[in-house]
Tab-separated table of C-alpha atoms and ligand atoms in Angstrom:
chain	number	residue	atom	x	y	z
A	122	UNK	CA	60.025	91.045	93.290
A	123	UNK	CA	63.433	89.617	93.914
A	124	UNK	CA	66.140	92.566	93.291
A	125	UNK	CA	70.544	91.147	93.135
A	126	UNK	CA	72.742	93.764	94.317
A	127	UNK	CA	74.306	92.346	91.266
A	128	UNK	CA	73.440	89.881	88.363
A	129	UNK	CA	76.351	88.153	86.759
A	130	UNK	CA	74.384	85.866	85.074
A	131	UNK	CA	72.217	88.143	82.509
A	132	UNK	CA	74.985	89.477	81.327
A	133	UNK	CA	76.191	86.055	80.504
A	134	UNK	CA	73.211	85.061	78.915
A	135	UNK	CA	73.490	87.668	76.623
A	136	UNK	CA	77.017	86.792	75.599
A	137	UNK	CA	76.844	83.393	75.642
A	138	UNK	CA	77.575	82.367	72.438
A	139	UNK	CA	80.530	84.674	71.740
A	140	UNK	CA	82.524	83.708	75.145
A	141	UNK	CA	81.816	80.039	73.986
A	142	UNK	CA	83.351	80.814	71.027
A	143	UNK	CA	86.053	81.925	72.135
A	144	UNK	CA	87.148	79.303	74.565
A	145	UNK	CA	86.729	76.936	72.108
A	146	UNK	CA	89.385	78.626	70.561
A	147	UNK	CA	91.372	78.701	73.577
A	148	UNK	CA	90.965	75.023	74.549
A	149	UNK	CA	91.701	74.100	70.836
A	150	UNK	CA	94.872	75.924	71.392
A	151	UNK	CA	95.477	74.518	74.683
A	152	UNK	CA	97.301	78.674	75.289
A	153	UNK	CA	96.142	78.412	78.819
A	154	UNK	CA	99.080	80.140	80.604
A	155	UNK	CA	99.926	83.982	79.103
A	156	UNK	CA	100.159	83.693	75.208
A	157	UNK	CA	98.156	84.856	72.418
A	158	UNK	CA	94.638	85.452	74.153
A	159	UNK	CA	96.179	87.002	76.908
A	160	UNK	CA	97.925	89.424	74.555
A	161	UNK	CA	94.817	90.314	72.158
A	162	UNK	CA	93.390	91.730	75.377
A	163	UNK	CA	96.251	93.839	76.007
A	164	UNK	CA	96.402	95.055	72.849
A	165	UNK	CA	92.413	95.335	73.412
A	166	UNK	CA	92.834	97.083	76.375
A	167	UNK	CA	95.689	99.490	75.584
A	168	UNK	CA	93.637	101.097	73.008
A	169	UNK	CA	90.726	100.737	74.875
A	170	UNK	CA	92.590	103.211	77.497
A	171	UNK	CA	94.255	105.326	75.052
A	172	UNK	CA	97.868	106.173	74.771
A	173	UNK	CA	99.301	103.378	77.109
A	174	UNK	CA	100.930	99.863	77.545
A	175	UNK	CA	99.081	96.926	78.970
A	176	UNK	CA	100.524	94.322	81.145
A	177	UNK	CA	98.084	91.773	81.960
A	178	UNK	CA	98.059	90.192	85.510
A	179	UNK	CA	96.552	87.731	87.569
A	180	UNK	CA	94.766	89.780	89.408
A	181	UNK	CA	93.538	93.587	90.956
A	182	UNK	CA	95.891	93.140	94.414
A	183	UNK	CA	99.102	91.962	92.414
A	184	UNK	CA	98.778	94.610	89.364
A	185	UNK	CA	99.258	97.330	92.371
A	186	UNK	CA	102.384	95.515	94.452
A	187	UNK	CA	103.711	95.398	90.566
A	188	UNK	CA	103.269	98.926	89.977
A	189	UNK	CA	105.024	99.570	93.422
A	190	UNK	CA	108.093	97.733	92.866
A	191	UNK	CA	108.615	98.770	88.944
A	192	UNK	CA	108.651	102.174	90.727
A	193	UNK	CA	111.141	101.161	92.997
A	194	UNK	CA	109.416	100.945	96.493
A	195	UNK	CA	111.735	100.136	98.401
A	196	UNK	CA	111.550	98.702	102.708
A	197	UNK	CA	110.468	101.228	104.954
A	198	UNK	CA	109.171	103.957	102.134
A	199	UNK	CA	105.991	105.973	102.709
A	200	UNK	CA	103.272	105.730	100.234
A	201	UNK	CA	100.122	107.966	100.516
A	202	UNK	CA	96.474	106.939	100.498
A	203	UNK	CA	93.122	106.486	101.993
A	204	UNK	CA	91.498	104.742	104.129
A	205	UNK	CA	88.056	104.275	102.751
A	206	UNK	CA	89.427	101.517	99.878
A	207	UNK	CA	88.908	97.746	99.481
A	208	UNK	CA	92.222	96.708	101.749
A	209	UNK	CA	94.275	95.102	98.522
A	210	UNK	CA	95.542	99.448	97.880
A	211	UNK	CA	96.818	99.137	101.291
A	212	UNK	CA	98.253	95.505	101.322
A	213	UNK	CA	99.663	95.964	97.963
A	214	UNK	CA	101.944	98.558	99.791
A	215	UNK	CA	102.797	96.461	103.034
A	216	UNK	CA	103.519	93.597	100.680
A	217	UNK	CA	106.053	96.096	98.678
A	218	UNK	CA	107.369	96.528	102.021
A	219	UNK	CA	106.341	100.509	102.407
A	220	UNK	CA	103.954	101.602	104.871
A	221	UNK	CA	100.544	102.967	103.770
A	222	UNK	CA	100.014	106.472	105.104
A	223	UNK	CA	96.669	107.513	105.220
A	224	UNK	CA	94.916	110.606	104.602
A	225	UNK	CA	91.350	111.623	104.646
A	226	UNK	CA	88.517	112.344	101.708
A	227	UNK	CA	86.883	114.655	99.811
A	228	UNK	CA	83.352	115.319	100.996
A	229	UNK	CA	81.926	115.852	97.624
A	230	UNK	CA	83.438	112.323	95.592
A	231	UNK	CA	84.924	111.054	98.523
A	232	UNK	CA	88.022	110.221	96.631
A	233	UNK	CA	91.262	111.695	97.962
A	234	UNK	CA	91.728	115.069	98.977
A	235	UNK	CA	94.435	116.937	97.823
A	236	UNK	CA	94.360	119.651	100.239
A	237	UNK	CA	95.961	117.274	102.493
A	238	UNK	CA	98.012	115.447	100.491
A	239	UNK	CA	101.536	117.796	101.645
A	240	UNK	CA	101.151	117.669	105.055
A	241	UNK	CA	101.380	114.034	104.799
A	242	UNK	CA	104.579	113.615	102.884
A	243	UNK	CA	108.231	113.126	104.467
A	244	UNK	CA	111.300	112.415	103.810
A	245	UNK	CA	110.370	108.378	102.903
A	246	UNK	CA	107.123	109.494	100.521
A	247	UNK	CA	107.811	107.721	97.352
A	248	UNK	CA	104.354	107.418	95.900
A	249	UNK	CA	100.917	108.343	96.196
A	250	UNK	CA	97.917	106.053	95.397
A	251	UNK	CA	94.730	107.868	94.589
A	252	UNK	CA	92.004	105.390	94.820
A	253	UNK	CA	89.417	106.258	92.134
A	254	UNK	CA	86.432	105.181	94.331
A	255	UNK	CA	82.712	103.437	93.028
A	256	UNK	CA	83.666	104.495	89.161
A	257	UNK	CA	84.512	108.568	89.846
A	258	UNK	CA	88.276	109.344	89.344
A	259	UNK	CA	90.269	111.313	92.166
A	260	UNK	CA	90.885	114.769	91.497
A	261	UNK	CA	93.847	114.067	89.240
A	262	UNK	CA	95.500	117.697	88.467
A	263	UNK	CA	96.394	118.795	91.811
A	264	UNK	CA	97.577	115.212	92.552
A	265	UNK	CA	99.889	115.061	89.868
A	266	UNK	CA	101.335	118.757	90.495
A	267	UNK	CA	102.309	117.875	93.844
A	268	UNK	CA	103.567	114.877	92.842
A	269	UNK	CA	105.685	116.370	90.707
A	270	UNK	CA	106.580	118.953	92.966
A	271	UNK	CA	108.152	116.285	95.948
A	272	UNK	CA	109.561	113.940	92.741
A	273	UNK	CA	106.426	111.514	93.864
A	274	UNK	CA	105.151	108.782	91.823
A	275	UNK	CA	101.418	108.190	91.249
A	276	UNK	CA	99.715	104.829	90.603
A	277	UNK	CA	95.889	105.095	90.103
A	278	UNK	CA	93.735	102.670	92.246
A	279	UNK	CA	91.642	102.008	89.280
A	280	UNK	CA	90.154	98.893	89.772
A	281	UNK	CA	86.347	100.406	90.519
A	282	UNK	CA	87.116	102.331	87.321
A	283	UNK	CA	87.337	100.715	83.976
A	284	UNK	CA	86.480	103.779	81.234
A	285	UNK	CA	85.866	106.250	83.884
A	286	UNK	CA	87.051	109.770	82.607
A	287	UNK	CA	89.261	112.571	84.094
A	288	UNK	CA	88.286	116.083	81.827
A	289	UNK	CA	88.116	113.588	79.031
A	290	UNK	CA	90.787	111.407	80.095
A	291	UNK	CA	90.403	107.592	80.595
A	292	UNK	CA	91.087	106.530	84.393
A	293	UNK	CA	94.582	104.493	84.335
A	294	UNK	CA	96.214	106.951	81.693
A	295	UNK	CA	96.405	110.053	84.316
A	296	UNK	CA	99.487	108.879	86.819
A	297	UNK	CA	102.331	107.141	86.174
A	298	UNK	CA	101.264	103.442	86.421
A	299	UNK	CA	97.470	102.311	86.696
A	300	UNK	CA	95.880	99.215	88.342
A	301	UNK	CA	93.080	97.375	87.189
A	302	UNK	CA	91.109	94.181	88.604
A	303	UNK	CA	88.788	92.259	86.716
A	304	UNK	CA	87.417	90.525	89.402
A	305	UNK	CA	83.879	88.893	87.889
A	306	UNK	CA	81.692	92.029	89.727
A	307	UNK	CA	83.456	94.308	88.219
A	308	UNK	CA	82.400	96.705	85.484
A	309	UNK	CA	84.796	94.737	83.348
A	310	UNK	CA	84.852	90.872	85.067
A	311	UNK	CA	86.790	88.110	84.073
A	312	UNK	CA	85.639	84.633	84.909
A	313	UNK	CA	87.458	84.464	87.527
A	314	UNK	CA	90.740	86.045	88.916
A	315	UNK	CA	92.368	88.571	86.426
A	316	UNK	CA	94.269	92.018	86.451
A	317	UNK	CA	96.341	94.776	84.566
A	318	UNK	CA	98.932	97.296	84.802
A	319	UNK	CA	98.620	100.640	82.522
A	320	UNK	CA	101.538	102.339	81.764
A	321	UNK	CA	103.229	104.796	79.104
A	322	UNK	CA	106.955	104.066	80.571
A	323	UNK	CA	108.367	101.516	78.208
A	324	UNK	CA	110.756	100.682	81.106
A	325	UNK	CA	107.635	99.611	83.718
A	326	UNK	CA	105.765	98.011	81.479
A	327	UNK	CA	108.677	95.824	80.215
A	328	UNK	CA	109.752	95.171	84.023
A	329	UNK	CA	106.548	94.273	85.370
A	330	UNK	CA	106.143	91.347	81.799
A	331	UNK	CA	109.215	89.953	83.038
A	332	UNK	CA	108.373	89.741	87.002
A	333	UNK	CA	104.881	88.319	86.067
A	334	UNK	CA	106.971	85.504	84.423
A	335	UNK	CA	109.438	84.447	87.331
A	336	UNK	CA	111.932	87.164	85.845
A	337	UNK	CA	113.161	85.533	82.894
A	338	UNK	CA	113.641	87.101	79.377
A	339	UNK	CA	113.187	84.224	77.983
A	340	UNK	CA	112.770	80.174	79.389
A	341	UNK	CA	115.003	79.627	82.188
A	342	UNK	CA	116.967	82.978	81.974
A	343	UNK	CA	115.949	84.547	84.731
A	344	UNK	CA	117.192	88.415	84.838
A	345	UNK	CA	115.502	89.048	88.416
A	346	UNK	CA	113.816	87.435	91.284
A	347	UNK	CA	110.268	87.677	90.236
A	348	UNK	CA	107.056	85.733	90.691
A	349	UNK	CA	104.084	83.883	88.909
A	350	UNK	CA	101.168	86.676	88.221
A	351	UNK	CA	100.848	85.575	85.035
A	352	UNK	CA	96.925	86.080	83.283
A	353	UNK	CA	95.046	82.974	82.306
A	354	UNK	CA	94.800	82.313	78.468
A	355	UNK	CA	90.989	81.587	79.021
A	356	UNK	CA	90.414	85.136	81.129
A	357	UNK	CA	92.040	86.646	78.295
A	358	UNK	CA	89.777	85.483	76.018
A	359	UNK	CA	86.791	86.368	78.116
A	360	UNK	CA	88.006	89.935	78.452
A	361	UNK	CA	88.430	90.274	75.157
A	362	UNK	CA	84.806	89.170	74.153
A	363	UNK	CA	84.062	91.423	77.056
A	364	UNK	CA	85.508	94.710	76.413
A	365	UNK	CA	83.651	94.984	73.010
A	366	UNK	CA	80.665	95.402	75.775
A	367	UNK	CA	82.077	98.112	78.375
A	368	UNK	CA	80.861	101.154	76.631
A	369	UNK	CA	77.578	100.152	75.978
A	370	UNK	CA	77.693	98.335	79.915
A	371	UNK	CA	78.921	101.761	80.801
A	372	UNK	CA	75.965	103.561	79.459
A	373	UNK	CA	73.088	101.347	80.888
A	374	UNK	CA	75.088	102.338	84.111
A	375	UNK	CA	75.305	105.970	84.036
A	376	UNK	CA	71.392	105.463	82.692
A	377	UNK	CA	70.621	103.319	85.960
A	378	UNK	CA	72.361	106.488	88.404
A	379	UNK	CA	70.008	108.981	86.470
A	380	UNK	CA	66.879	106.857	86.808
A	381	UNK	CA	67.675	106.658	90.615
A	382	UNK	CA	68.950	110.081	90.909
A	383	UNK	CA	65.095	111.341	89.205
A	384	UNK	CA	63.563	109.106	91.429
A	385	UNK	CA	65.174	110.162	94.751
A	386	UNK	CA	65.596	113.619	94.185
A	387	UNK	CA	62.289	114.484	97.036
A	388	UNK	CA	64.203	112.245	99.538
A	389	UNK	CA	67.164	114.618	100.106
A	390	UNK	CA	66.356	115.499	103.418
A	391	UNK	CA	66.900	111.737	104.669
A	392	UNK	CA	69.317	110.410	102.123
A	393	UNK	CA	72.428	112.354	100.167
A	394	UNK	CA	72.568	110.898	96.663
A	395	UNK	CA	75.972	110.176	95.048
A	396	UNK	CA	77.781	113.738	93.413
A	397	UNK	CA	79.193	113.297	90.105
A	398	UNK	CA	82.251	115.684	90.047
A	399	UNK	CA	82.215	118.456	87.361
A	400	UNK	CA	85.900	116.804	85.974
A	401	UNK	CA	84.541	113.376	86.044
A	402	UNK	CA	82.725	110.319	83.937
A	403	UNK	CA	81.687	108.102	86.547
A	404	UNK	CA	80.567	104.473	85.629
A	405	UNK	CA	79.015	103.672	88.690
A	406	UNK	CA	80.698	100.496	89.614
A	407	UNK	CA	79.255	101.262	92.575
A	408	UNK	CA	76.028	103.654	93.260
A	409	UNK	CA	75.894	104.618	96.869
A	410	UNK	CA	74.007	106.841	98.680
A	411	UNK	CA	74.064	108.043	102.226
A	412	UNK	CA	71.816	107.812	105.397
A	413	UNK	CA	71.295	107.618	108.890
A	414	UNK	CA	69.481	104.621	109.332
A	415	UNK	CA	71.557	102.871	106.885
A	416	UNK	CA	71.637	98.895	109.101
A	417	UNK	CA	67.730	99.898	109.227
A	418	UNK	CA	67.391	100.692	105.927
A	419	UNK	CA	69.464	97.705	104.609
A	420	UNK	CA	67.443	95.238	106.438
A	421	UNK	CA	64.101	96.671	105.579
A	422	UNK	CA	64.957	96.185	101.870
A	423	UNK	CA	66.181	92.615	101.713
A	424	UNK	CA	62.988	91.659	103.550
A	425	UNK	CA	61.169	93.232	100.981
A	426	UNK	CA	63.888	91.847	98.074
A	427	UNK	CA	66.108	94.019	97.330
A	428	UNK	CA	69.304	93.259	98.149
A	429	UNK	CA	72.272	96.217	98.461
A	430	UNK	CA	75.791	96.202	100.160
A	431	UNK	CA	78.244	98.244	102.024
A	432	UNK	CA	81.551	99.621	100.764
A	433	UNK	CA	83.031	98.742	103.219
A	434	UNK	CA	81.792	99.012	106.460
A	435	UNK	CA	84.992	99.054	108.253
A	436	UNK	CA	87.996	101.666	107.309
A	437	UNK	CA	91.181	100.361	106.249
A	438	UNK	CA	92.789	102.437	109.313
A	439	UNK	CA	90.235	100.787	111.827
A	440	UNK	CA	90.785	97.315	110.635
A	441	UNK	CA	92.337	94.541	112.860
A	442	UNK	CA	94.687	93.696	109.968
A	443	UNK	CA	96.619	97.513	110.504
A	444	UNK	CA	95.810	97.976	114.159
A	445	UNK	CA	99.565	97.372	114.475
A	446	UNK	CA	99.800	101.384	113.154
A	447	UNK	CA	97.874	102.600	115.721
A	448	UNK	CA	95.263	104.487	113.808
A	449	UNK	CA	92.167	105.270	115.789
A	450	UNK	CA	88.501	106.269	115.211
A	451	UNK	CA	88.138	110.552	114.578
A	452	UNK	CA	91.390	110.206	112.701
A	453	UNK	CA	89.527	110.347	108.975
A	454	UNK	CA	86.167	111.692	109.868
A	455	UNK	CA	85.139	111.591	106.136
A	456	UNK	CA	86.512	108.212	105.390
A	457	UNK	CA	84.479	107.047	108.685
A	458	UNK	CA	81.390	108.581	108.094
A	459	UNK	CA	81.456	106.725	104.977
A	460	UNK	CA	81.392	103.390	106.243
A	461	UNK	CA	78.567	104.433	108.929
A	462	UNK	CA	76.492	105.887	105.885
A	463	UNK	CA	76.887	104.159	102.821
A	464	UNK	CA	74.634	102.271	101.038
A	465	UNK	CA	75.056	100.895	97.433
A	466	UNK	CA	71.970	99.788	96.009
A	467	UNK	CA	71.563	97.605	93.092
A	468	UNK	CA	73.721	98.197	90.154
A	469	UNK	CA	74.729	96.425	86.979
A	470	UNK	CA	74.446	97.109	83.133
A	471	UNK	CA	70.761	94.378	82.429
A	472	UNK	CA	69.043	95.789	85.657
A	473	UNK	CA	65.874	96.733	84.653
A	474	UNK	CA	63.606	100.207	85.052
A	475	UNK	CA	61.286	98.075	87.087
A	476	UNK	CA	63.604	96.725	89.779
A	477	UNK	CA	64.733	100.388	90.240
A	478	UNK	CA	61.215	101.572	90.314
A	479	UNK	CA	60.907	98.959	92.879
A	480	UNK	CA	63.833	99.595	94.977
A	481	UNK	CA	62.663	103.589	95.163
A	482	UNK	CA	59.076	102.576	95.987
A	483	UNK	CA	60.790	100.540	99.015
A	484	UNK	CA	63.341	103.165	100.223
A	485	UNK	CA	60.141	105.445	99.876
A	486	UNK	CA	58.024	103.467	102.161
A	487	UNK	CA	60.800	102.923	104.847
A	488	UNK	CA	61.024	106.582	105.267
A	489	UNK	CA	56.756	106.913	105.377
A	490	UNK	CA	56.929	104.470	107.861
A	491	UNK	CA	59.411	105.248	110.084
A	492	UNK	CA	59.485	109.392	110.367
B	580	PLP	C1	88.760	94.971	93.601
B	580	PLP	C2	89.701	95.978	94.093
B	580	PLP	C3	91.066	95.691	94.274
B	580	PLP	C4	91.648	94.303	94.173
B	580	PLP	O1	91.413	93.630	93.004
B	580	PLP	P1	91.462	92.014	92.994
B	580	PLP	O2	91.381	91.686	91.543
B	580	PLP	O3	90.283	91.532	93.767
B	580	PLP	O4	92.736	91.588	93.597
B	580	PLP	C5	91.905	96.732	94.647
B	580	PLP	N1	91.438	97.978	94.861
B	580	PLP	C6	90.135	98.275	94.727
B	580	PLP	C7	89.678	99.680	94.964
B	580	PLP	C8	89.216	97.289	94.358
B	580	PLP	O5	87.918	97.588	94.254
């Protein structure tokens, strides 16, 4: 049995009438650049995420550096984070022209910790980026009280968490500004590069629709410098057809972590399985457990099919591209440990009981053979 890590093409399959549909609509239209299909999705998407604004962007990376400067960022600020993130939360900041400040994780979720979150802020703190990590949201309350505390901004690093839930609260509604990708393996994938900003603030959301579009209010009056991050008419319309999905995509994914979680409950003593926080809806963009022999592991099961990945093997802090800030190994113990011992197995909405039947009955058998 072959086993993806992830299978973008069943879930076309399913859908493939409706998205061709639709972009015969679009191409008919020839609205390829922004427009109406971009703006049914935000409309789509703003109720989708309750009581917010939508501005749709070109891509995950972009709708956080837009976040950051509708806030204001401004050279040489301090934003807060962590290091165990795809590296767009932290070049989104660099590119803002703040400096990301790490701090380390929460050993439960492994999403921020607040605990630490004060001893990390100065004088030049002007925003902290909670990165809601694999589908599970950061522990939003304390965030936001601190925040509020220091006069702090908070953007939510939601792009891993399209309808996950904070105490009943959608993921992007929480902080001040959210950030979304659509990047085609995510839980909610475009068909190619796409992105969104959530926001209540009328003033953000109105600031960040005019960057997108080189600044101008309307053609060839340009109010500010801004920049091209405009969404493509066509991903639009994708989304759209898309999002009618998510819940019931959602679902088959929280189904998927329980099967596994039943399955490789007797294994504790050789792998931790992933903790889904008492506050929290996690949709399991990503479903990692940890162990030791993780490289073993990993190798074992692609010989035998199954095919899993690593988010991300190498901390943000540790990376060649930040080196320059002197960060060194033992500075985030969680955050490191994480990319020694995580391993996401196969996840998306059409797998199947069998291929995670399979995928147990392989972990199983490493661990028989090799105690
Ligand atoms: C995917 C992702 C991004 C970047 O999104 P792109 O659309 O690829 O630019 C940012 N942060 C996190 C946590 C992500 O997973």
């Amino acid at each position: 049995m072959n086993v993806p890590f992830l299978d973008l093409t069943a879930q076309y399959k399913v859908i493939k009438e409706e998205i061709h549909e639709k972009l015969d609509k679009v191409f008919q239209s020839c609205a390829f650049s922004g427009g109406p299909f971009v703006e049914e999705f935000e409309n789509g998407f703003a109720q989708y995420c309750g009581n917010t604004h939508v501005a749709a962007v070109s891509n995950g990376t972009s709708a956080l550096w837009l976040a950051l400067l509708a806030i204001g960022i401004k050279q040489g600020d301090e934003v807060i984070t962590v290091p165990n993130s795809f590296i767009a939360t932290a070049e989104a900041i660099t590119y803002a022209g703040a400096v990301p400040v790490f701090i380390d994780v929460d050993p439960d979720t492994y999403t921020m910790d607040p605990k630490l979150i004060e001893k990390a802020i100065t004088k030049k703190t002007r925003a902290i980026i909670p990165v809601h990590l694999f589908g599970q949201t950061a522990d939003m309350d304390p965030i936001m009280e601190i925040a509020k505390k220091h006069k702090l901004y908070v953007i939510e690093d939601a792009c891993q968490a399209h309808g996950a839930e904070y105490k009943g609260k959608k993921a992007g509604i929480i902080g001040d500004l959210g950030a979304f990708s659509f990047y085609p393996g995510k839980n909610l994938g475009a068909y190619g590069e796409a992105g969104a900003v959530t926001t209540s603030n009328k003033d953000f959301i109105d600031f960040i629709k005019k960057f997108r579009d080189h600044g101008q209010f309307k053609k060839y009056y340009h109010d500010c410098i801004g920049w091209n991050d405009r969404m493509d008419g066509i991903q639009g319309a994708i989304l759209s057809v898309k999002l009618k999905y998510l819940a019931n995509w959602t679902e088959q994914r929280r189904k998927h972590a329980q099967y596994y979680n039943t399955l490789l409950k007797d294994e504790s003593e050789k792998l931790q399985l992933p903790k889904e926080a008492g506050y929290a809806r996690h949709v399991y963009h990503i479903y990692a457990i940890q162990t030791e022999p993780r490289d073993k592991l990993m190798a074992y099961l692609k010989e035998e099919g199954v095919n899993c990945g690593i988010h991300y093997p190498i901390p943000i802090h540790l990376q060649k591209a930040y080196a320059h800030q002197g960060w060194q190994e033992g500075h985030f113990p969680l955050a490191e440990n994480c990319a020694k011992r995580y391993l996401s197995l196969p996840m998306f909405a059409e797998l199947t009981n069998e291929q995670i039947e399979y995928t147990v009955a392989k972990i199983k058998k490493y661990f028989q053979t090799n105690s």
